[in-house]
Amino acid sequence: MTALETIRERRRQRSPDARHRAGRKRPPAPPTARPPGLLRRLARDRLLLVLGLPGALVLVAFHYLPMLGSVIAFQDYQPYLGIGDSEWVGLENFSFLTEGDPEFVNALVNTLQLTVIQTVLVFPVPLALALLLNSLAGERLKRLLQSVLYLPHFLSWVIVVAIFQQMLGNAGTLNTFLVRNDLPTVEIIGTPELFMTLITAQSIWKDAGWGTIIFLAALSRIDEEQYEAAAIDGANGWHRLIHITLPSLRGLFVLLLILRLGNSLSVGFEQIILQQGPVGLEASEVLDTWLYNYGILGGGWGVSAAAGLVKGLVGVLLVIGANKVAHAFGERGVYRR
């Protein structure tokens, strides 16, 4: 008998009504009822349907109906003519994929670089923070740290960028301290070579704490008896982390990674557009800002719509492909086979 089975058996024997339950025969299982029909399910869940109706209407109105406007990707769209009177050009707007426009290529390369950096560095940070918070013994300290880590998520990117500029700008707190102590100043804000590092640091500071919520909820569902049994067998904290905690979180980690891949070509429009001026477009242009600069400011509505359509299609293909890979390794992924 393993240590885990021994603990469960002792707990069952200590229960006051264990003998009574042991001597009592279990009643036969009731016959399996037929699943209710569609009308009965609708009548049964009518309250939930009514509560979910406003959210569903908002989702349809602001997410699905605007997708019909993607038709301008096949038109020489002119706002004053509208969709109905704009000239159809077929696949001409997708020529940016084959002509190799330098601005588009630069935006694509920067986007892919930021995607790799954020997937490798930003994505695992919430898991590490959740493990650290879960290891704390004091509930008050844990709640205090959670509140401190959650707070930056509720700040807009305008405020976050302003805070970093006040701290790391040329006349910011850091350089002011260095000047007062006769030390050489450092230029972080406005340096193209440090732009991606700055973007990554801002993303970690703002959203890493909020991302721990899901992992903390998953950690709370792990059976404590597994840790007790492992401790009895001589496993230390590192062994329990490797063989119990991380395997229990593997399915959730794979699910979040698949969803992250689906949104991999979107690396933060507001955060980047607010900081493009000091560093220039060559270092800061990504697909989202290129769509805005080329489509809204430059008037290339059809080309920007075509690029957005391609970006969404790539995201869908990445989700489907990553989900199939997860199925091959025995994980559930986003949906079952």
mmCIF file of C-alpha atoms in Angstrom:
data_model
loop_
_atom_site.group_PDB
_atom_site.id
_atom_site.type_symbol
_atom_site.label_atom_id
_atom_site.label_comp_id
_atom_site.label_asym_id
_atom_site.label_seq_id
_atom_site.Cartn_x
_atom_site.Cartn_y
_atom_site.Cartn_z
ATOM 1 C CA MET A 1 0.000 0.000 0.000
ATOM 2 C CA THR A 2 1.365 3.405 -1.001
ATOM 3 C CA ALA A 3 1.692 6.333 1.402
ATOM 4 C CA LEU A 4 -1.247 8.116 -0.208
ATOM 5 C CA GLU A 5 -3.519 5.084 0.225
ATOM 6 C CA THR A 6 -2.369 4.728 3.857
ATOM 7 C CA ILE A 7 -3.323 8.339 4.667
ATOM 8 C CA ARG A 8 -6.745 7.975 3.071
ATOM 9 C CA GLU A 9 -7.395 4.707 4.925
ATOM 10 C CA ARG A 10 -6.482 6.264 8.284
ATOM 11 C CA ARG A 11 -8.758 9.236 7.659
ATOM 12 C CA ARG A 12 -11.615 6.921 6.733
ATOM 13 C CA GLN A 13 -11.128 4.855 9.895
ATOM 14 C CA ARG A 14 -11.062 7.970 12.096
ATOM 15 C CA SER A 15 -14.438 9.080 10.769
ATOM 16 C CA PRO A 16 -17.157 8.624 13.515
ATOM 17 C CA ASP A 17 -19.601 6.896 11.209
ATOM 18 C CA ALA A 18 -17.059 4.812 9.305
ATOM 19 C CA ARG A 19 -18.283 1.504 10.775
ATOM 20 C CA HIS A 20 -21.897 2.424 10.150
ATOM 21 C CA ARG A 21 -21.170 3.198 6.515
ATOM 22 C CA ALA A 22 -19.121 0.023 6.169
ATOM 23 C CA GLY A 23 -21.956 -2.201 7.424
ATOM 24 C CA ARG A 24 -24.672 -0.509 5.443
ATOM 25 C CA LYS A 25 -25.322 -1.750 1.940
ATOM 26 C CA ARG A 26 -25.225 0.792 -0.823
ATOM 27 C CA PRO A 27 -28.620 1.276 -2.478
ATOM 28 C CA PRO A 28 -28.877 0.255 -6.099
ATOM 29 C CA ALA A 29 -28.182 2.977 -8.631
ATOM 30 C CA PRO A 30 -31.303 4.547 -10.129
ATOM 31 C CA PRO A 31 -31.993 3.845 -13.776
ATOM 32 C CA THR A 32 -30.332 6.221 -16.198
ATOM 33 C CA ALA A 33 -32.739 8.960 -17.192
ATOM 34 C CA ARG A 34 -33.053 10.095 -20.779
ATOM 35 C CA PRO A 35 -31.458 13.470 -21.451
ATOM 36 C CA PRO A 36 -34.058 16.239 -21.720
ATOM 37 C CA GLY A 37 -34.950 17.617 -25.116
ATOM 38 C CA LEU A 38 -34.029 21.049 -26.436
ATOM 39 C CA LEU A 39 -37.260 22.724 -25.348
ATOM 40 C CA ARG A 40 -37.015 21.279 -21.855
ATOM 41 C CA ARG A 41 -33.401 22.419 -21.530
ATOM 42 C CA LEU A 42 -34.356 25.913 -22.663
ATOM 43 C CA ALA A 43 -37.197 26.019 -20.146
ATOM 44 C CA ARG A 44 -34.944 24.667 -17.399
ATOM 45 C CA ASP A 45 -32.141 27.157 -18.062
ATOM 46 C CA ARG A 46 -34.302 30.145 -18.945
ATOM 47 C CA LEU A 47 -32.945 32.266 -16.100
ATOM 48 C CA LEU A 48 -29.343 31.699 -17.168
ATOM 49 C CA LEU A 49 -30.263 32.443 -20.785
ATOM 50 C CA VAL A 50 -31.928 35.719 -19.808
ATOM 51 C CA LEU A 51 -28.893 36.735 -17.754
ATOM 52 C CA GLY A 52 -26.506 35.868 -20.591
ATOM 53 C CA LEU A 53 -28.572 37.526 -23.332
ATOM 54 C CA PRO A 54 -27.169 41.092 -22.909
ATOM 55 C CA GLY A 55 -23.597 39.851 -23.089
ATOM 56 C CA ALA A 56 -24.403 37.744 -26.151
ATOM 57 C CA LEU A 57 -25.989 40.738 -27.888
ATOM 58 C CA VAL A 58 -22.944 42.895 -27.152
ATOM 59 C CA LEU A 59 -20.670 40.137 -28.495
ATOM 60 C CA VAL A 60 -22.670 39.857 -31.710
ATOM 61 C CA ALA A 61 -22.997 43.617 -32.199
ATOM 62 C CA PHE A 62 -19.364 44.573 -31.574
ATOM 63 C CA HIS A 63 -17.443 41.435 -32.609
ATOM 64 C CA TYR A 64 -19.354 39.426 -35.213
ATOM 65 C CA LEU A 65 -21.302 42.047 -37.174
ATOM 66 C CA PRO A 66 -18.185 44.200 -37.775
ATOM 67 C CA MET A 67 -16.582 41.165 -39.423
ATOM 68 C CA LEU A 68 -18.896 41.819 -42.389
ATOM 69 C CA GLY A 69 -16.872 44.957 -43.035
ATOM 70 C CA SER A 70 -13.888 42.803 -43.995
ATOM 71 C CA VAL A 71 -15.326 42.877 -47.503
ATOM 72 C CA ILE A 72 -13.405 46.138 -48.069
ATOM 73 C CA ALA A 73 -10.264 43.982 -48.264
ATOM 74 C CA PHE A 74 -11.417 43.174 -51.816
ATOM 75 C CA GLN A 75 -12.339 46.752 -52.708
ATOM 76 C CA ASP A 76 -10.710 50.080 -53.441
ATOM 77 C CA TYR A 77 -12.641 51.368 -50.472
ATOM 78 C CA GLN A 78 -13.446 55.068 -50.296
ATOM 79 C CA PRO A 79 -15.200 56.259 -47.106
ATOM 80 C CA TYR A 80 -17.315 58.858 -48.904
ATOM 81 C CA LEU A 81 -18.579 56.206 -51.356
ATOM 82 C CA GLY A 82 -19.234 53.464 -48.818
ATOM 83 C CA ILE A 83 -19.028 49.714 -49.234
ATOM 84 C CA GLY A 84 -21.805 49.525 -51.794
ATOM 85 C CA ASP A 85 -20.298 51.978 -54.306
ATOM 86 C CA SER A 86 -16.573 51.300 -53.853
ATOM 87 C CA GLU A 87 -14.797 49.580 -56.751
ATOM 88 C CA TRP A 88 -14.047 45.863 -56.471
ATOM 89 C CA VAL A 89 -10.372 45.022 -57.046
ATOM 90 C CA GLY A 90 -10.267 41.339 -56.122
ATOM 91 C CA LEU A 91 -6.985 40.235 -54.572
ATOM 92 C CA GLU A 92 -5.102 43.385 -55.522
ATOM 93 C CA ASN A 93 -4.993 44.596 -51.901
ATOM 94 C CA PHE A 94 -3.140 41.441 -50.902
ATOM 95 C CA SER A 95 -0.192 42.349 -53.113
ATOM 96 C CA PHE A 96 1.762 43.444 -50.032
ATOM 97 C CA LEU A 97 2.296 39.740 -49.317
ATOM 98 C CA THR A 98 4.222 39.203 -52.560
ATOM 99 C CA GLU A 99 5.760 42.599 -53.345
ATOM 100 C CA GLY A 100 7.744 42.746 -50.092
ATOM 101 C CA ASP A 101 6.921 46.314 -49.072
ATOM 102 C CA PRO A 102 9.842 47.445 -46.825
ATOM 103 C CA GLU A 103 7.603 49.064 -44.217
ATOM 104 C CA PHE A 104 5.400 45.979 -43.979
ATOM 105 C CA VAL A 105 8.405 43.642 -43.772
ATOM 106 C CA ASN A 106 9.932 45.781 -41.018
ATOM 107 C CA ALA A 107 6.653 45.718 -39.073
ATOM 108 C CA LEU A 108 6.366 41.944 -39.511
ATOM 109 C CA VAL A 109 9.938 41.320 -38.322
ATOM 110 C CA ASN A 110 9.468 43.528 -35.248
ATOM 111 C CA THR A 111 6.187 41.781 -34.462
ATOM 112 C CA LEU A 112 7.742 38.324 -34.655
ATOM 113 C CA GLN A 113 10.654 39.383 -32.461
ATOM 114 C CA LEU A 114 8.329 40.796 -29.808
ATOM 115 C CA THR A 115 6.161 37.671 -30.018
ATOM 116 C CA VAL A 116 9.133 35.399 -29.305
ATOM 117 C CA ILE A 117 10.372 37.627 -26.473
ATOM 118 C CA GLN A 118 6.980 37.882 -24.805
ATOM 119 C CA THR A 119 6.272 34.161 -25.183
ATOM 120 C CA VAL A 120 9.611 33.174 -23.647
ATOM 121 C CA LEU A 121 9.942 35.869 -20.963
ATOM 122 C CA VAL A 122 6.499 37.359 -20.221
ATOM 123 C CA PHE A 123 4.266 34.302 -20.496
ATOM 124 C CA PRO A 124 5.928 32.147 -17.751
ATOM 125 C CA VAL A 125 6.162 35.014 -15.219
ATOM 126 C CA PRO A 126 2.555 34.637 -13.888
ATOM 127 C CA LEU A 127 3.214 30.938 -13.235
ATOM 128 C CA ALA A 128 6.386 31.728 -11.270
ATOM 129 C CA LEU A 129 4.590 34.421 -9.241
ATOM 130 C CA ALA A 130 1.685 32.063 -8.523
ATOM 131 C CA LEU A 131 4.083 29.390 -7.238
ATOM 132 C CA LEU A 132 5.812 31.922 -4.984
ATOM 133 C CA LEU A 133 2.531 33.274 -3.610
ATOM 134 C CA ASN A 134 1.176 29.765 -3.063
ATOM 135 C CA SER A 135 4.255 28.859 -0.998
ATOM 136 C CA LEU A 136 3.627 31.663 1.510
ATOM 137 C CA ALA A 137 2.288 30.479 4.854
ATOM 138 C CA GLY A 138 0.641 33.710 6.050
ATOM 139 C CA GLU A 139 -2.708 34.506 4.439
ATOM 140 C CA ARG A 140 -2.460 38.217 5.272
ATOM 141 C CA LEU A 141 0.920 38.543 3.594
ATOM 142 C CA LYS A 142 -0.321 36.573 0.601
ATOM 143 C CA ARG A 143 -3.375 38.822 0.152
ATOM 144 C CA LEU A 144 -1.277 41.960 0.550
ATOM 145 C CA LEU A 145 1.168 40.836 -2.125
ATOM 146 C CA GLN A 146 -1.678 39.814 -4.423
ATOM 147 C CA SER A 147 -3.244 43.269 -4.130
ATOM 148 C CA VAL A 148 0.087 44.954 -4.872
ATOM 149 C CA LEU A 149 0.687 42.743 -7.912
ATOM 150 C CA TYR A 150 -2.870 43.174 -9.248
ATOM 151 C CA LEU A 151 -2.886 46.987 -9.014
ATOM 152 C CA PRO A 152 -0.887 47.835 -12.194
ATOM 153 C CA HIS A 153 -3.354 45.884 -14.332
ATOM 154 C CA PHE A 154 -6.056 48.487 -13.662
ATOM 155 C CA LEU A 155 -3.862 51.358 -14.894
ATOM 156 C CA SER A 156 -4.210 52.448 -18.506
ATOM 157 C CA TRP A 157 -1.231 52.300 -20.816
ATOM 158 C CA VAL A 158 -1.137 56.104 -20.852
ATOM 159 C CA ILE A 159 -0.439 56.124 -17.119
ATOM 160 C CA VAL A 160 2.016 53.210 -17.310
ATOM 161 C CA VAL A 161 4.034 54.868 -20.078
ATOM 162 C CA ALA A 162 4.015 58.161 -18.164
ATOM 163 C CA ILE A 163 5.305 56.414 -15.016
ATOM 164 C CA PHE A 164 8.175 54.796 -16.918
ATOM 165 C CA GLN A 165 9.038 58.095 -18.576
ATOM 166 C CA GLN A 166 9.111 59.842 -15.206
ATOM 167 C CA MET A 167 11.375 57.130 -13.841
ATOM 168 C CA LEU A 168 13.648 56.291 -16.788
ATOM 169 C CA GLY A 169 13.458 59.386 -19.000
ATOM 170 C CA ASN A 170 16.390 61.682 -19.689
ATOM 171 C CA ALA A 171 15.204 64.002 -16.898
ATOM 172 C CA GLY A 172 13.595 61.229 -14.868
ATOM 173 C CA THR A 173 14.175 59.999 -11.350
ATOM 174 C CA LEU A 174 17.013 57.645 -12.280
ATOM 175 C CA ASN A 175 19.082 60.200 -14.193
ATOM 176 C CA THR A 176 18.400 62.875 -11.580
ATOM 177 C CA PHE A 177 19.838 60.573 -8.921
ATOM 178 C CA LEU A 178 22.885 59.795 -11.091
ATOM 179 C CA VAL A 179 23.575 63.487 -11.780
ATOM 180 C CA ARG A 180 23.358 64.390 -8.096
ATOM 181 C CA ASN A 181 25.913 61.679 -7.301
ATOM 182 C CA ASP A 182 28.273 62.671 -10.169
ATOM 183 C CA LEU A 183 27.605 59.475 -12.080
ATOM 184 C CA PRO A 184 27.115 59.109 -15.865
ATOM 185 C CA THR A 185 23.508 59.200 -17.012
ATOM 186 C CA VAL A 186 21.804 56.460 -19.013
ATOM 187 C CA GLU A 187 19.416 56.893 -21.917
ATOM 188 C CA ILE A 188 16.658 54.278 -21.869
ATOM 189 C CA ILE A 189 13.592 56.133 -23.126
ATOM 190 C CA GLY A 190 14.165 57.018 -26.760
ATOM 191 C CA THR A 191 16.950 54.510 -27.420
ATOM 192 C CA PRO A 192 15.926 52.229 -30.343
ATOM 193 C CA GLU A 193 18.203 49.378 -29.221
ATOM 194 C CA LEU A 194 16.454 49.202 -25.824
ATOM 195 C CA PHE A 195 12.901 49.618 -27.084
ATOM 196 C CA MET A 196 11.940 45.932 -27.017
ATOM 197 C CA THR A 197 13.485 45.511 -23.579
ATOM 198 C CA LEU A 198 11.452 48.471 -22.345
ATOM 199 C CA ILE A 199 8.235 47.099 -23.870
ATOM 200 C CA THR A 200 8.840 43.702 -22.256
ATOM 201 C CA ALA A 201 9.525 45.219 -18.830
ATOM 202 C CA GLN A 202 6.344 47.287 -19.025
ATOM 203 C CA SER A 203 4.250 44.247 -19.983
ATOM 204 C CA ILE A 204 5.638 42.201 -17.090
ATOM 205 C CA TRP A 205 5.061 44.989 -14.563
ATOM 206 C CA LYS A 206 1.504 45.683 -15.723
ATOM 207 C CA ASP A 207 -0.001 42.261 -16.446
ATOM 208 C CA ALA A 208 2.086 39.555 -14.751
ATOM 209 C CA GLY A 209 0.315 39.931 -11.402
ATOM 210 C CA TRP A 210 -3.130 39.739 -12.980
ATOM 211 C CA GLY A 211 -2.164 36.577 -14.841
ATOM 212 C CA THR A 212 -1.504 34.765 -11.564
ATOM 213 C CA ILE A 213 -5.245 34.536 -10.806
ATOM 214 C CA ILE A 214 -5.824 31.522 -13.056
ATOM 215 C CA PHE A 215 -2.731 29.680 -11.818
ATOM 216 C CA LEU A 216 -3.592 30.316 -8.150
ATOM 217 C CA ALA A 217 -7.076 28.921 -8.742
ATOM 218 C CA ALA A 218 -5.566 25.822 -10.353
ATOM 219 C CA LEU A 219 -3.077 25.388 -7.494
ATOM 220 C CA SER A 220 -5.898 25.479 -4.939
ATOM 221 C CA ARG A 221 -7.503 22.437 -6.624
ATOM 222 C CA ILE A 222 -4.495 20.154 -6.186
ATOM 223 C CA ASP A 223 -5.190 17.469 -3.565
ATOM 224 C CA GLU A 224 -3.142 18.138 -0.429
ATOM 225 C CA GLU A 225 -2.973 14.400 0.228
ATOM 226 C CA GLN A 226 -0.569 14.068 -2.681
ATOM 227 C CA TYR A 227 1.876 16.451 -0.994
ATOM 228 C CA GLU A 228 1.478 14.636 2.335
ATOM 229 C CA ALA A 229 2.120 11.269 0.730
ATOM 230 C CA ALA A 230 5.149 12.603 -1.140
ATOM 231 C CA ALA A 231 6.551 14.103 2.083
ATOM 232 C CA ILE A 232 6.141 10.748 3.856
ATOM 233 C CA ASP A 233 8.013 9.058 1.013
ATOM 234 C CA GLY A 234 10.895 11.503 1.528
ATOM 235 C CA ALA A 235 10.263 13.978 -1.306
ATOM 236 C CA ASN A 236 11.533 17.490 -0.628
ATOM 237 C CA GLY A 237 9.942 20.717 -1.840
ATOM 238 C CA TRP A 238 11.725 20.656 -5.185
ATOM 239 C CA HIS A 239 10.634 17.089 -5.900
ATOM 240 C CA ARG A 240 7.021 17.904 -4.991
ATOM 241 C CA LEU A 241 7.143 20.877 -7.380
ATOM 242 C CA ILE A 242 8.517 18.806 -10.254
ATOM 243 C CA HIS A 243 6.407 15.661 -9.806
ATOM 244 C CA ILE A 244 3.110 17.014 -8.410
ATOM 245 C CA THR A 245 2.604 20.753 -8.925
ATOM 246 C CA LEU A 246 3.872 21.235 -12.459
ATOM 247 C CA PRO A 247 2.208 18.084 -13.886
ATOM 248 C CA SER A 248 -1.083 19.228 -12.341
ATOM 249 C CA LEU A 249 -0.748 22.590 -14.128
ATOM 250 C CA ARG A 250 0.385 21.171 -17.466
ATOM 251 C CA GLY A 251 -3.068 21.130 -19.063
ATOM 252 C CA LEU A 252 -3.793 24.727 -18.047
ATOM 253 C CA PHE A 253 -0.361 25.862 -19.217
ATOM 254 C CA VAL A 254 -0.884 24.231 -22.618
ATOM 255 C CA LEU A 255 -4.341 25.815 -22.937
ATOM 256 C CA LEU A 256 -3.054 29.321 -22.187
ATOM 257 C CA LEU A 257 -0.099 28.838 -24.519
ATOM 258 C CA ILE A 258 -2.409 27.854 -27.383
ATOM 259 C CA LEU A 259 -4.573 30.931 -26.774
ATOM 260 C CA ARG A 260 -1.436 33.066 -26.637
ATOM 261 C CA LEU A 261 -0.349 31.738 -30.027
ATOM 262 C CA GLY A 262 -3.713 32.689 -31.491
ATOM 263 C CA ASN A 263 -3.068 36.288 -30.461
ATOM 264 C CA SER A 264 0.660 36.191 -31.175
ATOM 265 C CA LEU A 265 0.617 38.782 -33.980
ATOM 266 C CA SER A 266 -0.986 41.364 -31.669
ATOM 267 C CA VAL A 267 1.719 42.673 -29.354
ATOM 268 C CA GLY A 268 0.077 45.777 -27.884
ATOM 269 C CA PHE A 269 -1.170 48.669 -30.016
ATOM 270 C CA GLU A 270 -1.718 51.325 -27.335
ATOM 271 C CA GLN A 271 1.520 50.578 -25.523
ATOM 272 C CA ILE A 272 3.618 50.935 -28.682
ATOM 273 C CA ILE A 273 1.822 53.806 -30.427
ATOM 274 C CA LEU A 274 2.378 55.992 -27.364
ATOM 275 C CA GLN A 275 6.162 55.489 -27.539
ATOM 276 C CA GLN A 276 6.855 55.535 -31.275
ATOM 277 C CA GLY A 277 7.842 59.187 -31.428
ATOM 278 C CA PRO A 278 11.158 59.096 -29.504
ATOM 279 C CA VAL A 279 12.488 55.867 -31.103
ATOM 280 C CA GLY A 280 11.152 56.098 -34.658
ATOM 281 C CA LEU A 281 9.164 53.692 -36.809
ATOM 282 C CA GLU A 282 12.071 51.454 -37.777
ATOM 283 C CA ALA A 283 12.516 50.171 -34.225
ATOM 284 C CA SER A 284 8.908 50.378 -33.017
ATOM 285 C CA GLU A 285 6.621 49.653 -35.978
ATOM 286 C CA VAL A 286 4.576 46.458 -35.560
ATOM 287 C CA LEU A 287 1.651 45.086 -37.532
ATOM 288 C CA ASP A 288 -1.007 46.786 -35.408
ATOM 289 C CA THR A 289 0.612 50.214 -35.663
ATOM 290 C CA TRP A 290 1.345 49.653 -39.370
ATOM 291 C CA LEU A 291 -2.356 48.996 -39.971
ATOM 292 C CA TYR A 292 -3.198 52.242 -38.182
ATOM 293 C CA ASN A 293 -0.526 54.364 -39.855
ATOM 294 C CA TYR A 294 -1.097 52.951 -43.334
ATOM 295 C CA GLY A 295 -4.853 52.469 -43.190
ATOM 296 C CA ILE A 296 -6.274 55.241 -41.020
ATOM 297 C CA LEU A 297 -3.645 57.968 -41.430
ATOM 298 C CA GLY A 298 -2.482 57.035 -44.939
ATOM 299 C CA GLY A 299 -5.877 56.234 -46.414
ATOM 300 C CA GLY A 300 -4.996 52.665 -47.436
ATOM 301 C CA TRP A 301 -8.238 51.212 -46.125
ATOM 302 C CA GLY A 302 -8.368 48.195 -48.431
ATOM 303 C CA VAL A 303 -4.748 47.148 -47.895
ATOM 304 C CA SER A 304 -4.990 47.528 -44.109
ATOM 305 C CA ALA A 305 -8.215 45.477 -44.087
ATOM 306 C CA ALA A 306 -6.504 42.775 -46.144
ATOM 307 C CA ALA A 307 -3.552 42.707 -43.755
ATOM 308 C CA GLY A 308 -5.904 42.460 -40.764
ATOM 309 C CA LEU A 309 -7.756 39.599 -42.467
ATOM 310 C CA VAL A 310 -4.502 37.727 -43.064
ATOM 311 C CA LYS A 311 -3.413 38.316 -39.470
ATOM 312 C CA GLY A 312 -6.675 36.893 -38.129
ATOM 313 C CA LEU A 313 -6.431 33.869 -40.454
ATOM 314 C CA VAL A 314 -2.861 33.173 -39.293
ATOM 315 C CA GLY A 315 -4.038 33.328 -35.665
ATOM 316 C CA VAL A 316 -6.800 30.786 -36.333
ATOM 317 C CA LEU A 317 -4.391 28.439 -38.105
ATOM 318 C CA LEU A 318 -1.909 28.696 -35.233
ATOM 319 C CA VAL A 319 -4.619 27.780 -32.703
ATOM 320 C CA ILE A 320 -5.797 24.795 -34.759
ATOM 321 C CA GLY A 321 -2.247 23.566 -35.384
ATOM 322 C CA ALA A 322 -1.143 23.969 -31.772
ATOM 323 C CA ASN A 323 -4.300 22.225 -30.600
ATOM 324 C CA LYS A 324 -3.568 19.229 -32.843
ATOM 325 C CA VAL A 325 -0.041 19.069 -31.432
ATOM 326 C CA ALA A 326 -1.505 19.127 -27.908
ATOM 327 C CA HIS A 327 -3.812 16.234 -28.826
ATOM 328 C CA ALA A 328 -0.819 14.278 -30.126
ATOM 329 C CA PHE A 329 0.820 14.603 -26.681
ATOM 330 C CA GLY A 330 -2.350 13.550 -24.854
ATOM 331 C CA GLU A 331 -3.520 17.025 -23.790
ATOM 332 C CA ARG A 332 -7.052 18.315 -24.199
ATOM 333 C CA GLY A 333 -6.077 21.733 -25.573
ATOM 334 C CA VAL A 334 -8.765 24.278 -26.413
ATOM 335 C CA TYR A 335 -11.273 21.677 -27.576
ATOM 336 C CA ARG A 336 -11.515 17.926 -27.690
ATOM 337 C CA ARG A 337 -11.048 15.810 -30.762
#
